[in-house]
Short mmCIF file of C-alpha atoms in Angstrom, two decimals:
data_model
loop_
_atom_site.label_atom_id
_atom_site.label_comp_id
_atom_site.label_asym_id
_atom_site.label_seq_id
_atom_site.Cartn_x
_atom_site.Cartn_y
_atom_site.Cartn_z
CA UNK A 26 0.00 0.00 0.00
CA UNK A 27 1.14 3.52 -0.79
CA UNK A 28 0.78 6.35 1.74
CA UNK A 29 -1.37 9.41 1.18
CA UNK A 30 0.75 11.99 -0.63
CA UNK A 31 0.54 14.86 1.83
CA UNK A 32 2.86 16.90 4.07
CA UNK A 33 3.69 15.66 7.56
CA UNK A 34 2.26 18.04 10.16
CA UNK A 35 4.66 19.84 12.44
CA UNK A 36 3.66 20.17 16.09
CA UNK A 37 3.30 23.60 17.67
CA UNK A 38 2.82 22.20 21.15
CA UNK A 39 5.46 23.02 23.76
CA UNK A 40 5.75 19.76 25.68
CA UNK A 41 8.36 21.26 28.04
CA UNK A 42 6.20 24.09 29.37
CA UNK A 43 4.69 24.20 32.88
CA UNK A 44 1.25 24.57 31.25
CA UNK A 45 1.71 21.28 29.40
CA UNK A 46 2.65 19.50 32.64
CA UNK A 47 -0.39 20.97 34.43
CA UNK A 48 -2.73 19.99 31.60
CA UNK A 49 -1.32 16.47 31.50
CA UNK A 50 -1.69 16.01 35.26
CA UNK A 51 -5.31 17.21 35.12
CA UNK A 52 -6.15 14.90 32.21
CA UNK A 53 -4.58 11.89 33.92
CA UNK A 54 -6.64 12.66 37.02
CA UNK A 55 -9.82 12.72 34.93
CA UNK A 56 -8.85 9.43 33.26
CA UNK A 57 -8.24 7.84 36.66
CA UNK A 58 -11.78 8.79 37.74
CA UNK A 59 -13.19 7.36 34.50
CA UNK A 60 -11.28 4.10 34.88
CA UNK A 61 -12.64 3.73 38.42
CA UNK A 62 -16.16 4.24 37.05
CA UNK A 63 -15.52 1.59 34.37
CA UNK A 64 -14.48 -0.80 37.14
CA UNK A 65 -17.72 0.02 38.96
CA UNK A 66 -19.70 -0.57 35.77
CA UNK A 67 -18.17 -4.05 35.45
CA UNK A 68 -19.55 -4.92 38.89
CA UNK A 69 -23.08 -4.23 37.68
CA UNK A 70 -25.52 -4.70 40.55
CA UNK A 71 -22.75 -5.67 42.97
CA UNK A 72 -21.04 -8.71 44.45
CA UNK A 73 -24.18 -10.14 46.08
CA UNK A 74 -26.06 -10.32 42.77
CA UNK A 75 -23.05 -11.80 40.95
CA UNK A 76 -22.85 -14.49 43.64
CA UNK A 77 -26.54 -15.32 43.21
CA UNK A 78 -26.03 -15.56 39.45
CA UNK A 79 -23.09 -17.95 39.88
CA UNK A 80 -25.09 -20.12 42.31
CA UNK A 81 -27.63 -20.66 39.56
CA UNK A 82 -24.89 -21.74 37.15
CA UNK A 83 -25.03 -18.52 35.14
CA UNK A 84 -22.16 -16.53 33.68
CA UNK A 85 -21.62 -12.78 34.22
CA UNK A 86 -22.85 -10.77 31.25
CA UNK A 87 -19.37 -9.61 30.25
CA UNK A 88 -18.13 -13.20 30.24
CA UNK A 89 -21.02 -14.13 27.97
CA UNK A 90 -19.94 -11.43 25.52
CA UNK A 91 -16.27 -12.45 25.73
CA UNK A 92 -17.12 -16.08 24.89
CA UNK A 93 -19.18 -14.99 21.89
CA UNK A 94 -16.40 -12.84 20.42
CA UNK A 95 -13.51 -14.10 18.34
CA UNK A 96 -10.41 -14.63 20.54
CA UNK A 97 -8.24 -11.53 20.96
CA UNK A 98 -10.62 -9.39 18.89
CA UNK A 99 -11.60 -5.86 19.95
CA UNK A 100 -14.91 -4.82 21.49
CA UNK A 101 -16.01 -1.22 21.06
CA UNK A 102 -18.31 -0.60 24.02
CA UNK A 103 -20.95 2.09 23.57
CA UNK A 104 -22.10 4.30 26.47
CA UNK A 105 -20.39 2.24 29.19
CA UNK A 106 -21.05 4.99 31.77
CA UNK A 107 -24.74 5.49 31.00
CA UNK A 108 -26.56 6.27 34.21
CA UNK A 109 -23.63 8.06 35.86
CA UNK A 110 -24.85 10.31 38.69
CA UNK A 111 -28.23 8.54 38.82
CA UNK A 112 -29.89 5.95 41.03
CA UNK A 113 -28.57 3.20 38.76
CA UNK A 114 -25.00 1.85 38.63
CA UNK A 115 -22.80 3.02 35.71
CA UNK A 116 -23.92 1.21 32.61
CA UNK A 117 -27.57 1.58 33.54
CA UNK A 118 -28.34 -2.16 33.47
CA UNK A 119 -27.17 -3.26 30.01
CA UNK A 120 -24.06 -3.58 27.87
CA UNK A 121 -23.91 -2.40 24.27
CA UNK A 122 -21.03 -2.61 21.85
CA UNK A 123 -19.69 -3.74 18.49
CA UNK A 124 -17.54 -6.86 18.35
CA UNK A 125 -16.45 -9.56 15.93
CA UNK A 126 -18.28 -12.90 16.00
CA UNK A 127 -17.08 -15.57 13.57
CA UNK A 128 -15.31 -12.89 11.56
CA UNK A 129 -18.40 -10.67 11.32
CA UNK A 130 -18.76 -7.25 12.95
CA UNK A 131 -21.98 -7.38 15.01
CA UNK A 132 -23.89 -5.12 17.37
CA UNK A 133 -24.25 -6.88 20.72
CA UNK A 134 -26.90 -5.75 23.20
CA UNK A 135 -27.01 -7.63 26.51
CA UNK A 136 -29.21 -7.22 29.59
CA UNK A 137 -27.28 -7.32 32.88
CA UNK A 138 -29.31 -9.57 35.20
CA UNK A 139 -27.38 -8.32 38.27
CA UNK A 140 -29.08 -4.91 37.91
CA UNK A 141 -32.74 -5.24 38.96
CA UNK A 142 -32.95 -8.65 37.26
CA UNK A 143 -32.13 -7.06 33.90
CA UNK A 144 -35.11 -4.69 34.12
CA UNK A 145 -35.69 -2.14 31.37
CA UNK A 146 -34.48 1.01 33.12
CA UNK A 147 -34.66 4.32 31.22
CA UNK A 148 -30.95 3.93 30.42
CA UNK A 149 -31.40 0.38 29.15
CA UNK A 150 -34.18 1.66 26.91
CA UNK A 151 -31.98 4.35 25.39
CA UNK A 152 -29.09 1.92 24.88
CA UNK A 153 -31.42 -0.62 23.30
CA UNK A 154 -32.70 1.98 20.84
CA UNK A 155 -29.13 3.06 20.10
CA UNK A 156 -28.17 -0.59 19.45
CA UNK A 157 -30.94 -0.94 16.87
CA UNK A 158 -29.94 2.39 15.29
CA UNK A 159 -26.29 1.36 14.97
CA UNK A 160 -27.29 -1.95 13.35
CA UNK A 161 -29.59 -0.18 10.89
CA UNK A 162 -27.35 2.77 10.00
CA UNK A 163 -24.24 0.63 9.51
CA UNK A 164 -26.02 -2.45 8.16
CA UNK A 165 -24.49 -4.96 10.58
CA UNK A 166 -26.07 -8.00 12.28
CA UNK A 167 -27.84 -7.43 15.58
CA UNK A 168 -27.23 -9.94 18.40
CA UNK A 169 -29.19 -9.69 21.65
CA UNK A 170 -28.53 -11.51 24.92
CA UNK A 171 -31.89 -11.39 26.64
CA UNK A 172 -32.50 -11.79 30.35
CA UNK A 173 -34.91 -9.20 31.65
CA UNK A 174 -37.56 -8.82 34.33
CA UNK A 175 -39.35 -6.32 32.10
CA UNK A 176 -39.85 -2.59 32.64
CA UNK A 177 -38.60 -0.92 35.81
CA UNK A 178 -42.08 0.12 36.86
CA UNK A 179 -40.83 2.02 39.92
CA UNK A 180 -39.55 4.93 37.82
CA UNK A 181 -40.65 4.43 34.25
CA UNK A 182 -40.09 2.06 31.38
CA UNK A 183 -38.69 2.59 27.96
CA UNK A 184 -35.86 4.82 27.01
CA UNK A 185 -36.90 8.02 25.28
CA UNK A 186 -36.39 11.55 26.53
CA UNK A 187 -34.19 12.39 29.48
CA UNK A 188 -33.51 9.23 31.53
CA UNK A 189 -33.06 11.37 34.63
CA UNK A 190 -36.64 12.61 34.23
CA UNK A 191 -38.38 9.39 33.37
CA UNK A 192 -42.15 9.63 32.91
CA UNK A 193 -44.52 7.19 34.62
CA UNK A 194 -44.32 3.71 33.11
CA UNK A 195 -48.01 3.61 32.27
CA UNK A 196 -47.65 6.56 29.84
CA UNK A 197 -44.17 5.86 28.52
CA UNK A 198 -43.54 2.14 28.36
CA UNK A 199 -46.20 1.17 25.83
CA UNK A 200 -45.28 3.78 23.23
CA UNK A 201 -41.58 3.14 23.47
CA UNK A 202 -41.82 -0.65 23.58
CA UNK A 203 -43.79 -0.37 20.35
CA UNK A 204 -40.95 1.70 18.89
CA UNK A 205 -38.44 -1.04 19.77
CA UNK A 206 -40.67 -3.62 18.07
CA UNK A 207 -40.90 -1.47 14.94
CA UNK A 208 -37.12 -0.99 14.76
CA UNK A 209 -36.44 -4.73 15.19
CA UNK A 210 -38.86 -5.62 12.39
CA UNK A 211 -37.31 -2.88 10.26
CA UNK A 212 -33.90 -4.56 10.58
CA UNK A 213 -35.28 -7.79 9.14
CA UNK A 214 -36.96 -5.85 6.34
CA UNK A 215 -33.57 -4.30 5.51
CA UNK A 216 -32.03 -7.82 5.40
CA UNK A 217 -30.02 -7.19 8.55
CA UNK A 218 -29.87 -10.48 10.51
CA UNK A 219 -31.17 -10.53 14.08
CA UNK A 220 -29.97 -13.24 16.45
CA UNK A 221 -31.33 -13.69 19.98
CA UNK A 222 -29.92 -15.79 22.82
CA UNK A 223 -32.38 -16.11 25.70
CA UNK A 224 -30.42 -16.54 28.94
CA UNK A 225 -33.32 -16.20 31.36
CA UNK A 226 -36.71 -14.58 31.70
CA UNK A 227 -38.18 -12.85 28.65
CA UNK A 228 -41.67 -11.86 29.70
CA UNK A 229 -44.55 -9.73 28.36
CA UNK A 230 -43.13 -7.11 25.98
CA UNK A 231 -39.74 -8.77 26.40
CA UNK A 232 -41.11 -11.98 24.89
CA UNK A 233 -41.33 -10.22 21.57
CA UNK A 234 -37.54 -9.79 21.46
CA UNK A 235 -37.12 -13.45 20.47
CA UNK A 236 -40.51 -13.30 18.78
CA UNK A 237 -39.23 -10.67 16.34
CA UNK A 238 -35.75 -12.10 15.90
CA UNK A 239 -34.83 -14.27 12.93
CA UNK A 240 -32.75 -16.80 14.88
CA UNK A 241 -33.42 -17.84 18.49
CA UNK A 242 -31.25 -19.88 20.82
CA UNK A 243 -32.89 -21.16 24.01
CA UNK A 244 -31.18 -22.79 27.00
CA UNK A 245 -32.35 -25.93 28.78
CA UNK A 246 -34.18 -25.22 32.08
CA UNK A 247 -33.06 -21.58 31.92
CA UNK A 248 -34.88 -19.70 29.12
CA UNK A 249 -38.39 -18.54 30.06
CA UNK A 250 -40.45 -16.89 27.31
CA UNK A 251 -44.11 -16.07 27.82
CA UNK A 252 -46.53 -13.16 27.47
CA UNK A 253 -47.68 -13.70 31.05
CA UNK A 254 -46.05 -15.76 33.80
CA UNK A 255 -47.88 -18.42 35.85
CA UNK A 256 -49.24 -15.98 38.50
CA UNK A 257 -50.79 -13.64 35.90
CA UNK A 258 -52.17 -16.57 33.88
CA UNK A 259 -53.79 -17.85 37.09
CA UNK A 260 -55.35 -14.44 37.79
CA UNK A 261 -56.49 -13.91 34.19
CA UNK A 262 -57.78 -17.37 33.28
CA UNK A 263 -57.72 -19.54 36.41
CA UNK A 264 -55.29 -21.88 34.66
CA UNK A 265 -52.59 -23.58 36.76
CA UNK A 266 -49.16 -23.79 35.12
CA UNK A 267 -45.44 -23.71 35.79
CA UNK A 268 -42.56 -21.89 34.08
CA UNK A 269 -41.32 -24.87 32.08
CA UNK A 270 -44.65 -26.03 30.67
CA UNK A 271 -45.81 -22.47 30.02
CA UNK A 272 -42.71 -21.05 28.33
CA UNK A 273 -39.60 -23.14 28.96
CA UNK A 274 -36.83 -23.80 26.45
CA UNK A 275 -37.87 -27.38 25.72
CA UNK A 276 -41.47 -26.39 25.02
CA UNK A 277 -40.43 -23.62 22.62
CA UNK A 278 -37.87 -25.84 20.86
CA UNK A 279 -40.21 -28.85 20.50
CA UNK A 280 -43.79 -27.53 20.58
CA UNK A 281 -44.24 -23.81 19.81
CA UNK A 282 -41.31 -23.62 17.37
CA UNK A 283 -40.12 -20.27 18.76
CA UNK A 284 -36.66 -21.66 19.51
CA UNK A 285 -34.58 -22.68 16.50
CA UNK A 286 -31.65 -23.98 18.56
CA UNK A 287 -31.73 -25.79 21.93
CA UNK A 288 -28.61 -25.38 24.09
CA UNK A 289 -27.63 -27.55 27.05
CA UNK A 290 -26.09 -24.63 28.95
CA UNK A 291 -24.84 -21.06 28.46
CA UNK A 292 -21.50 -22.03 26.93
CA UNK A 293 -23.30 -24.28 24.48
CA UNK A 294 -25.65 -21.40 23.64
CA UNK A 295 -22.73 -19.10 22.90
CA UNK A 296 -21.17 -21.78 20.70
CA UNK A 297 -24.43 -22.00 18.78
CA UNK A 298 -24.53 -18.19 18.51
CA UNK A 299 -21.11 -18.23 16.83
CA UNK A 300 -22.28 -21.00 14.48
CA UNK A 301 -25.39 -19.05 13.50
CA UNK A 302 -23.38 -15.93 12.68
CA UNK A 303 -20.88 -18.02 10.68
CA UNK A 304 -23.60 -19.25 8.31
CA UNK A 305 -25.13 -15.82 7.63
CA UNK A 306 -23.04 -15.54 4.45
CA UNK A 307 -22.29 -11.98 5.48
CA UNK A 308 -20.40 -9.93 2.92
CA UNK A 309 -18.86 -6.58 3.77
CA UNK A 310 -19.07 -4.25 0.74
CA UNK A 311 -16.02 -2.27 1.83
CA UNK A 312 -13.83 -0.96 0.37
CA UNK A 313 -11.04 -2.19 2.64
CA UNK A 314 -8.24 0.14 3.78
CA UNK A 315 -6.47 1.44 0.68
CA UNK A 316 -3.62 3.56 2.07
CA UNK A 317 -0.59 2.69 4.17
CA UNK A 318 -1.57 2.72 7.87
CA UNK A 319 1.64 4.12 9.34
CA UNK A 320 1.66 5.09 13.01
CA UNK A 321 1.58 8.87 13.55
CA UNK A 322 4.97 10.60 13.54
CA UNK A 323 3.70 12.84 16.35
CA UNK A 324 3.27 11.02 19.66
CA UNK A 325 -0.42 10.40 20.68
CA UNK A 326 0.76 10.34 24.31
CA UNK A 327 1.24 14.12 24.03
CA UNK A 328 -2.52 14.61 23.59
CA UNK A 329 -2.77 14.39 27.38
CA UNK A 330 -1.18 17.83 27.80
CA UNK A 331 -2.93 19.66 25.00
CA UNK A 332 -6.01 21.17 26.68
CA UNK A 333 -6.14 23.21 29.87
CA UNK A 334 -8.87 22.24 32.39
CA UNK A 335 -10.92 25.43 31.80
CA UNK A 336 -10.56 25.25 27.99
CA UNK A 337 -9.66 28.93 27.95
CA UNK A 338 -6.30 28.70 26.20
CA UNK A 339 -6.58 28.25 22.44
CA UNK A 340 -5.12 25.17 20.80
CA UNK A 341 -4.25 24.34 17.21
CA UNK A 342 -6.52 21.46 16.17
CA UNK A 343 -3.74 20.31 13.85
CA UNK A 344 -2.00 19.10 17.02
CA UNK A 345 -4.86 16.63 17.42
CA UNK A 346 -4.99 15.70 13.74
CA UNK A 347 -1.24 15.03 13.60
CA UNK A 348 -1.47 12.56 16.49
CA UNK A 349 -4.43 10.63 15.07
CA UNK A 350 -3.87 10.26 11.32
CA UNK A 351 -1.54 7.86 9.51
CA UNK A 352 2.04 9.11 9.41
CA UNK A 353 0.80 12.52 10.69
CA UNK A 354 0.16 13.28 6.98
CA UNK A 355 -2.50 15.89 6.23
CA UNK A 356 -3.36 17.61 2.95
CA UNK A 357 -5.03 20.83 4.07
CA UNK A 358 -7.80 22.44 2.00
CA UNK A 359 -7.83 26.27 1.67
CA UNK A 360 -5.32 26.78 4.52
CA UNK A 361 -5.23 30.57 4.00
CA UNK A 362 -8.99 31.11 3.96
CA UNK A 363 -11.48 30.82 6.82
CA UNK A 364 -8.73 29.75 9.18
CA UNK A 365 -10.94 29.13 12.23
CA UNK A 366 -11.98 25.83 10.61
CA UNK A 367 -9.26 23.45 9.46
CA UNK A 368 -10.28 21.12 6.61
CA UNK A 369 -8.30 18.52 4.75
CA UNK A 370 -7.65 14.93 3.72
CA UNK A 371 -5.82 12.19 5.60
CA UNK A 372 -6.11 8.48 6.39
CA UNK A 373 -6.70 6.59 9.64
CA UNK A 374 -5.63 2.95 9.80
CA UNK A 375 -5.49 3.03 6.01
CA UNK A 376 -9.03 4.41 5.53
CA UNK A 377 -9.14 7.71 3.57
CA UNK A 378 -11.08 10.44 5.40
CA UNK A 379 -11.96 14.10 5.23
CA UNK A 380 -11.38 15.99 8.48
CA UNK A 381 -12.90 19.22 9.83
CA UNK A 382 -11.62 20.70 13.08
CA UNK A 383 -12.14 23.96 14.95
CA UNK A 384 -9.54 26.63 15.64
CA UNK A 385 -11.87 29.06 17.39
CA UNK A 386 -15.37 30.39 16.74
CA UNK A 387 -16.91 29.96 13.30
CA UNK A 388 -16.62 33.02 11.03
CA UNK A 389 -18.64 33.53 7.81
CA UNK A 390 -15.73 32.56 5.55
CA UNK A 391 -14.96 29.52 7.74
CA UNK A 392 -18.52 28.27 7.40
CA UNK A 393 -18.40 28.81 3.64
CA UNK A 394 -15.14 26.85 3.36
CA UNK A 395 -16.51 23.99 5.46
CA UNK A 396 -19.67 23.75 3.32
CA UNK A 397 -17.51 23.61 0.17
CA UNK A 398 -15.29 20.91 1.67
CA UNK A 399 -18.23 18.76 2.79
CA UNK A 400 -19.67 18.89 -0.73
CA UNK A 401 -16.32 17.81 -2.19
CA UNK A 402 -16.11 14.83 0.19
CA UNK A 403 -19.60 13.77 -0.83
CA UNK A 404 -18.61 13.94 -4.49
CA UNK A 405 -15.80 11.43 -3.88
CA UNK A 406 -17.64 9.22 -1.31
CA UNK A 407 -15.26 10.20 1.51
CA UNK A 408 -16.26 9.65 5.18
CA UNK A 409 -15.96 12.74 7.38
CA UNK A 410 -14.36 13.18 10.80
CA UNK A 411 -15.42 16.22 12.87
CA UNK A 412 -13.14 17.35 15.71
CA UNK A 413 -15.15 19.75 17.87
CA UNK A 414 -13.66 22.52 19.98
CA UNK A 415 -15.93 25.47 19.33
CA UNK A 416 -17.84 27.99 21.45
CA UNK A 417 -20.24 29.02 18.67
CA UNK A 418 -20.67 31.18 15.59
CA UNK A 419 -19.13 34.66 15.77
CA UNK A 420 -21.60 37.38 16.80
CA UNK A 421 -21.71 41.17 16.41
CA UNK A 422 -22.79 43.83 13.91
CA UNK A 423 -19.81 43.38 11.60
CA UNK A 424 -20.42 39.66 11.24
CA UNK A 425 -24.19 39.94 10.88
CA UNK A 426 -23.66 42.26 7.92
CA UNK A 427 -21.04 39.83 6.56
CA UNK A 428 -23.75 37.15 6.45
CA UNK A 429 -22.92 34.91 9.40
CA UNK A 430 -26.51 33.59 9.48
CA UNK A 431 -26.50 32.91 5.76
CA UNK A 432 -23.05 31.34 5.65
CA UNK A 433 -23.65 29.39 8.86
CA UNK A 434 -26.86 28.04 7.39
CA UNK A 435 -24.95 26.94 4.29
CA UNK A 436 -22.64 24.89 6.50
CA UNK A 437 -25.53 23.34 8.41
CA UNK A 438 -27.26 22.61 5.10
CA UNK A 439 -24.14 20.83 3.84
CA UNK A 440 -23.85 18.78 7.05
CA UNK A 441 -27.55 17.89 7.03
CA UNK A 442 -27.63 16.73 3.41
CA UNK A 443 -24.27 14.97 3.49
CA UNK A 444 -24.78 11.21 3.20
CA UNK A 445 -21.24 9.92 3.70
CA UNK A 446 -20.60 8.54 7.21
CA UNK A 447 -19.89 11.19 9.86
CA UNK A 448 -17.88 10.48 13.01
CA UNK A 449 -17.53 13.18 15.65
CA UNK A 450 -15.04 13.56 18.48
CA UNK A 451 -15.70 16.35 20.98
CA UNK A 452 -12.27 17.25 22.30
CA UNK A 453 -13.06 20.55 24.03
CA UNK A 454 -15.94 23.04 23.88
CA UNK A 455 -19.14 22.17 22.03
CA UNK A 456 -21.51 25.11 22.38
CA UNK A 457 -24.63 26.43 20.70
CA UNK A 458 -25.49 26.06 17.03
CA UNK A 459 -21.82 25.35 16.26
CA UNK A 460 -22.44 21.91 17.78
CA UNK A 461 -24.92 21.23 14.99
CA UNK A 462 -22.73 22.73 12.26
CA UNK A 463 -19.93 20.38 13.34
CA UNK A 464 -22.21 17.34 12.99
CA UNK A 465 -23.53 17.01 16.53
CA UNK A 466 -25.49 13.97 17.70
CA UNK A 467 -28.79 15.39 16.43
CA UNK A 468 -27.51 15.13 12.85
CA UNK A 469 -27.52 11.33 12.67
CA UNK A 470 -23.76 10.93 12.62
CA UNK A 471 -22.68 7.31 12.86
CA UNK A 472 -20.65 7.71 16.07
CA UNK A 473 -19.95 10.48 18.60
CA UNK A 474 -17.19 10.19 21.19
CA UNK A 475 -15.95 12.71 23.73
CA UNK A 476 -12.75 13.39 25.62
CA UNK A 477 -12.75 13.86 29.40
CA UNK A 478 -11.98 17.56 28.78
CA UNK A 479 -15.18 18.17 26.80
CA UNK A 480 -17.92 20.61 27.75
CA UNK A 481 -21.30 20.60 26.04
CA UNK A 482 -23.93 23.32 26.49
CA UNK A 483 -26.10 25.94 24.80
CA UNK A 484 -23.41 28.43 25.86
CA UNK A 485 -20.84 28.82 28.63
CA UNK A 486 -22.06 29.02 32.23
CA UNK A 487 -20.59 32.49 32.70
CA UNK A 488 -22.34 33.75 29.57
CA UNK A 489 -25.71 32.25 30.55
CA UNK A 490 -25.47 33.73 34.05
CA UNK A 491 -24.46 37.10 32.60
CA UNK A 492 -27.31 37.21 30.10
CA UNK A 493 -29.84 36.37 32.81
CA UNK A 494 -28.36 39.11 35.00
CA UNK A 495 -28.75 41.69 32.22
CA UNK A 496 -32.39 40.66 31.74
CA UNK A 497 -33.09 41.03 35.48
CA UNK A 498 -31.37 44.42 35.59
CA UNK A 499 -33.36 45.77 32.63
CA UNK A 500 -36.61 44.45 34.10
CA UNK A 501 -35.87 46.33 37.35
CA UNK A 502 -35.11 49.52 35.38
CA UNK A 503 -38.41 49.30 33.47
CA UNK A 504 -40.32 48.96 36.72
CA UNK A 505 -38.33 51.71 38.43
CA UNK A 506 -37.29 49.31 41.19
CA UNK A 507 -33.88 49.17 42.91
CA UNK A 508 -31.55 46.40 41.75
CA UNK A 509 -30.14 44.16 44.46
CA UNK A 510 -26.49 43.69 43.46
CA UNK A 511 -25.72 41.21 46.24
CA UNK A 512 -28.69 38.99 45.38
CA UNK A 513 -27.81 39.19 41.68
CA UNK A 514 -24.20 38.13 42.39
CA UNK A 515 -25.45 35.13 44.38
CA UNK A 516 -27.83 34.10 41.59
CA UNK A 517 -25.11 34.47 38.97
CA UNK A 518 -22.72 32.29 40.98
CA UNK A 519 -25.39 29.59 41.47
CA UNK A 520 -26.38 29.58 37.78
CA UNK A 521 -22.76 29.51 36.64
CA UNK A 522 -21.97 26.59 38.97
CA UNK A 523 -25.05 24.63 37.89
CA UNK A 524 -24.42 25.21 34.20
CA UNK A 525 -20.75 24.28 34.55
CA UNK A 526 -21.61 20.96 36.23
CA UNK A 527 -24.25 20.15 33.64
CA UNK A 528 -21.85 20.79 30.76
CA UNK A 529 -19.15 18.38 31.92
CA UNK A 530 -18.26 15.33 29.82
CA UNK A 531 -19.20 12.84 32.55
CA UNK A 532 -22.67 14.35 32.89
CA UNK A 533 -23.17 14.26 29.12
CA UNK A 534 -22.05 10.66 28.73
CA UNK A 535 -24.17 9.63 31.74
CA UNK A 536 -27.24 10.92 29.93
CA UNK A 537 -26.22 9.01 26.75
CA UNK A 538 -25.74 12.14 24.65
CA UNK A 539 -22.74 10.43 23.02
CA UNK A 540 -21.33 6.96 22.42
CA UNK A 541 -18.68 7.06 25.08
CA UNK A 542 -15.97 8.92 26.94
CA UNK A 543 -12.55 7.96 25.58
CA UNK A 544 -8.95 8.43 26.59
CA UNK A 545 -7.47 10.95 24.08
CA UNK A 546 -4.68 8.46 23.35
CA UNK A 547 -7.27 5.96 22.11
CA UNK A 548 -8.82 8.36 19.57
CA UNK A 549 -6.98 6.86 16.59
CA UNK A 550 -7.97 3.30 17.56
CA UNK A 551 -11.61 4.18 18.21
CA UNK A 552 -11.90 6.05 14.90
CA UNK A 553 -10.19 3.17 13.07
CA UNK A 554 -12.73 0.70 14.47
CA UNK A 555 -15.58 3.06 13.60
CA UNK A 556 -14.32 3.44 10.02
CA UNK A 557 -14.23 -0.35 9.68
CA UNK A 558 -17.78 -0.67 11.02
CA UNK A 559 -19.28 1.91 8.64
CA UNK A 560 -17.82 -0.03 5.68
CA UNK A 561 -20.52 -2.69 6.20
CA UNK A 562 -22.74 -0.35 4.20
CA UNK A 563 -21.71 1.15 0.85
CA UNK A 564 -20.33 4.68 1.28
CA UNK A 565 -22.24 6.96 -1.05
CA UNK A 566 -22.13 10.74 -1.17
CA UNK A 567 -25.14 13.04 -1.43
CA UNK A 568 -26.82 13.30 -4.82
CA UNK A 569 -28.10 16.79 -4.06
CA UNK A 570 -28.47 19.50 -1.44
CA UNK A 571 -31.15 21.79 -0.14
CA UNK A 572 -31.28 25.39 -1.36
CA UNK A 573 -28.19 27.34 -0.27
CA UNK A 574 -28.81 31.03 0.46
CA UNK A 575 -26.02 32.44 -1.70
#
């Protein structure tokens, strides 16, 4: 393979400065907190529940996944810290990720029975919907490991909206369960295989997970699939029954026909799962990596010291690009024009990509350049990587007259109508409409990952508090009332603190507003895996765009 013919980026980062050392120490501290939370997520519902699971001869959910995957193959976990800062343990009660089974990249969604018996918490609901979306958007097989007590009726079922403000189950669960059903059927319609392994209870709405899957594996004296369990059947019809005769694995394998494969135990079920995936005749359209995947010349380890904790010191986004792309090679597009957005071509693990990154707020000419670049990438079927560190579009009289609204809308139009895969990494600030212009989560990008340094909000906490203060002051002036400076200062401090906390990366990832918090040093690997995953669907650029206001 030949390398991309492009200059090697030169670093402008001073790795010997006190600021670099301070930044690095702060980032390592954040990473240590995140690693501790990952350890907590692996414990699920805690030692007691793992012990009970083992006593019943059942494997931990992560061991189930490990046995399904090809040996020594990677597993890209999605939203591992969902539910952070909530009543649920990190992870929220389920595991979601993309791994390789029998040589095939598959979405794996698994209930964690140690968390409320695998109940459908609001976080599980959101992760389930995200699992189905990833399978559909990237056209990869969907594998579910089902063991669920049903909806968590204490707080609310399903997974839409804000998980931290779950609506009552009676108003939410039915609508959202129906949405899950629709999405699962849609996968089959799109010829995306769906494989279900039933490890335990799959009751009521949960019974339709195997019911709507194309291949079902049931486990002897362990799988339980029924619309209503024995107690409810007794109350509804007066009929006496037991779990096995009503919905056990043997009955479904021999009588109802719901189970295609009958496993003796969990390990046997996972063996069968691998066999099923192996016979899917799955063909990845590609193309495979076409350029030489050299390691970056610039050291990815140095990404730890790039950003200051407050994100107030500007950085050159090329310092990120040069530590992520192959050979640190980058062919920049229009380097002298619209310099607050850096655009250009590179490759990551041999996959050609177009990259857009922020070097400050977005100016009219920067937005225009970005829109042009996005169109070019669509013309040559080139996936796009967005590296976000932006506080918004530039404001003020000069820029309004220069057409910031018009040019900004052109950029958003280009992002919206672009059909090549988008992958976004939020490295620093991600504020206001600039979040959308740089392919934020709302724009159906394939994957969004964030660094521990990231902050996501409508605008900065100080700015929000200041705007609210101005509004209060003007209201007092209109009414001819005195303005309480001390009270205003206290309100500003409270608002700023609240907004700052809400904007932090951990809070965002806990609410599942992204696909996961990553160590900056892993950015290249995560993007490489993502670029491989999106190649399961042909990469095709947009055939047309909406009307640009020229």
